[in-house]
Short mmCIF file of C-alpha atoms in Angstrom, two decimals:
data_model
loop_
_atom_site.label_atom_id
_atom_site.label_comp_id
_atom_site.label_asym_id
_atom_site.label_seq_id
_atom_site.Cartn_x
_atom_site.Cartn_y
_atom_site.Cartn_z
CA MET A 1 2.30 47.27 -135.25
CA PRO A 2 4.34 45.24 -132.54
CA ARG A 3 2.60 43.81 -129.47
CA PRO A 4 2.99 45.03 -126.12
CA TRP A 5 5.42 42.80 -123.74
CA PRO A 6 3.89 40.78 -121.63
CA ASP A 7 3.42 41.32 -117.48
CA ARG A 8 3.88 37.67 -116.90
CA VAL A 9 6.37 35.38 -119.02
CA PHE A 10 6.60 31.71 -118.30
CA CYS A 11 10.46 30.52 -118.34
CA ASP A 12 11.48 27.41 -120.06
CA THR A 13 14.92 25.98 -119.59
CA SER A 14 15.99 26.95 -122.93
CA PHE A 15 15.81 30.48 -122.11
CA PHE A 16 17.61 30.55 -119.00
CA PHE A 17 20.39 28.27 -120.33
CA ALA A 18 20.83 31.01 -123.30
CA CYS A 19 20.85 33.77 -120.45
CA LEU A 20 23.90 32.13 -118.51
CA GLU A 21 25.66 30.47 -121.12
CA PRO A 22 27.30 33.58 -123.22
CA ARG A 23 28.34 30.78 -125.83
CA ASP A 24 24.81 29.81 -126.53
CA VAL A 25 23.60 30.73 -129.96
CA HIS A 26 20.33 32.21 -128.27
CA HIS A 27 21.92 34.27 -125.95
CA GLU A 28 22.05 37.63 -127.25
CA ASP A 29 18.28 37.03 -127.77
CA ALA A 30 17.89 36.16 -124.20
CA MET A 31 19.55 38.87 -122.98
CA GLU A 32 17.55 41.29 -124.99
CA TRP A 33 14.05 39.24 -123.51
CA LEU A 34 15.53 40.04 -120.13
CA ARG A 35 16.52 43.50 -120.74
CA LEU A 36 12.83 44.30 -122.34
CA SER A 37 11.19 42.41 -118.94
CA ARG A 38 13.32 44.80 -116.58
CA ARG A 39 12.13 47.70 -118.26
CA HIS A 40 8.31 46.61 -118.43
CA ARG A 41 8.92 44.91 -114.99
CA THR A 42 7.58 41.20 -116.18
CA VAL A 43 7.18 38.88 -113.54
CA PHE A 44 9.12 35.58 -114.62
CA TRP A 45 6.87 32.47 -113.70
CA SER A 46 8.32 28.74 -114.03
CA THR A 47 8.18 25.38 -112.23
CA TRP A 48 10.30 23.36 -109.75
CA ASP A 49 10.69 20.95 -112.60
CA VAL A 50 11.47 23.19 -115.20
CA LEU A 51 14.03 24.73 -112.43
CA SER A 52 14.96 21.11 -111.57
CA GLU A 53 15.98 20.38 -115.48
CA SER A 54 17.79 23.91 -115.67
CA VAL A 55 19.94 23.35 -112.81
CA THR A 56 21.19 19.81 -114.16
CA LEU A 57 21.69 21.19 -117.47
CA LEU A 58 24.22 24.11 -116.29
CA ARG A 59 25.55 21.90 -113.68
CA ARG A 60 26.67 19.30 -116.71
CA LYS A 61 27.44 21.81 -119.61
CA PRO A 62 29.07 25.12 -118.28
CA GLY A 63 29.32 23.89 -114.64
CA TYR A 64 28.98 24.11 -111.10
CA PRO A 65 29.61 27.98 -110.63
CA ARG A 66 26.82 28.90 -113.15
CA ALA A 67 24.55 26.40 -112.02
CA MET A 68 24.83 27.99 -108.47
CA ARG A 69 24.50 31.40 -109.71
CA PHE A 70 21.19 30.26 -110.93
CA VAL A 71 20.29 28.43 -107.77
CA GLU A 72 21.41 31.59 -105.68
CA ARG A 73 20.34 34.75 -108.10
CA VAL A 74 17.72 33.30 -110.36
CA ILE A 75 15.37 31.09 -108.70
CA PRO A 76 14.78 33.17 -105.73
CA ALA A 77 13.32 36.06 -108.04
CA LEU A 78 10.89 33.72 -109.71
CA ARG A 79 7.41 33.13 -108.92
CA LEU A 80 6.60 29.27 -108.98
CA ALA A 81 3.46 27.79 -110.59
CA ALA A 82 1.98 25.19 -107.97
CA VAL A 83 1.63 21.60 -109.86
CA ASP A 84 0.21 18.90 -107.73
CA ASP A 85 -0.49 15.32 -108.80
CA SER A 86 -3.78 16.41 -111.03
CA LEU A 87 -1.84 18.55 -113.12
CA ARG A 88 1.06 15.26 -113.19
CA LEU A 89 -1.62 13.20 -114.51
CA GLU A 90 -2.75 15.49 -116.98
CA ALA A 91 0.72 16.32 -118.22
CA LEU A 92 1.34 12.44 -118.51
CA GLU A 93 -1.87 11.76 -120.65
CA VAL A 94 -0.40 14.83 -123.11
CA PHE A 95 2.63 12.77 -123.04
CA LYS A 96 0.82 9.43 -123.83
CA ARG A 97 -0.88 11.24 -126.98
CA PHE A 98 1.98 13.56 -128.24
CA ALA A 99 5.26 12.89 -127.26
CA GLY A 100 5.75 9.99 -129.73
CA ASP A 101 5.46 12.09 -132.80
CA LYS A 102 6.69 15.89 -131.45
CA LYS A 103 9.41 13.88 -129.15
CA LEU A 104 8.29 16.10 -125.98
CA SER A 105 10.04 15.33 -123.06
CA PHE A 106 7.72 15.21 -119.99
CA CYS A 107 8.98 18.05 -118.85
CA ASP A 108 7.47 19.98 -121.57
CA CYS A 109 4.20 18.25 -121.23
CA LEU A 110 3.92 19.28 -117.73
CA SER A 111 4.30 23.16 -118.68
CA TYR A 112 2.34 22.69 -121.45
CA VAL A 113 -0.33 21.83 -118.88
CA VAL A 114 0.51 24.68 -116.74
CA LEU A 115 0.48 27.11 -118.95
CA THR A 116 -2.86 26.23 -120.41
CA THR A 117 -4.84 25.82 -117.19
CA VAL A 118 -2.79 27.46 -113.80
CA LEU A 119 -1.13 30.48 -116.22
CA GLU A 120 -3.77 31.03 -118.44
CA ASN A 121 -1.75 30.67 -121.84
CA ILE A 122 1.07 33.61 -120.70
CA PRO A 123 3.68 33.94 -123.44
CA THR A 124 6.80 31.65 -123.15
CA ALA A 125 10.17 32.48 -122.93
CA THR A 126 12.01 30.05 -124.96
CA PHE A 127 13.84 28.84 -127.76
CA ASP A 128 12.75 24.97 -127.90
CA ALA A 129 10.28 24.46 -130.97
CA HIS A 130 8.05 22.32 -128.92
CA PHE A 131 6.30 24.97 -127.61
CA ALA A 132 5.23 26.53 -130.59
CA ALA A 133 4.35 23.39 -132.15
CA MET A 134 2.15 22.80 -129.08
CA GLY A 135 0.13 26.24 -129.82
CA LEU A 136 1.45 27.93 -127.02
CA PRO A 137 2.16 31.65 -127.49
CA ILE A 138 6.10 32.32 -127.28
CA LEU A 139 7.79 35.34 -127.11
CA ASP A 140 9.75 36.83 -129.98
#
């Protein structure tokens, strides 16, 4: 039996990129997740760190117009988890413990800390295998 669609989802850079880049291999899956989320009125969460990573990637690959579309249309529709210095320090500890083996970015480590504390393990919209490897629930 399929699980019900979540009412809250954490969005990672790979999801944002796939939504805005039609040539991305995950574009169709991302658009389906977006349709389901709209239908179920899912609230999208992220962090400023993920948004910074996303804007930078979008600016470099598809280009400035796509990055600006993200800035003007997507960011205002998101809820942003507050990240203070204590969470960043915790993320730094996660990075020290696991980033060497798993090749995690600091942003992934911070997302892990936010997801396991502030956001209570809500599912993540991501195509980054590191999230599943860290034991986090992901959309499928």
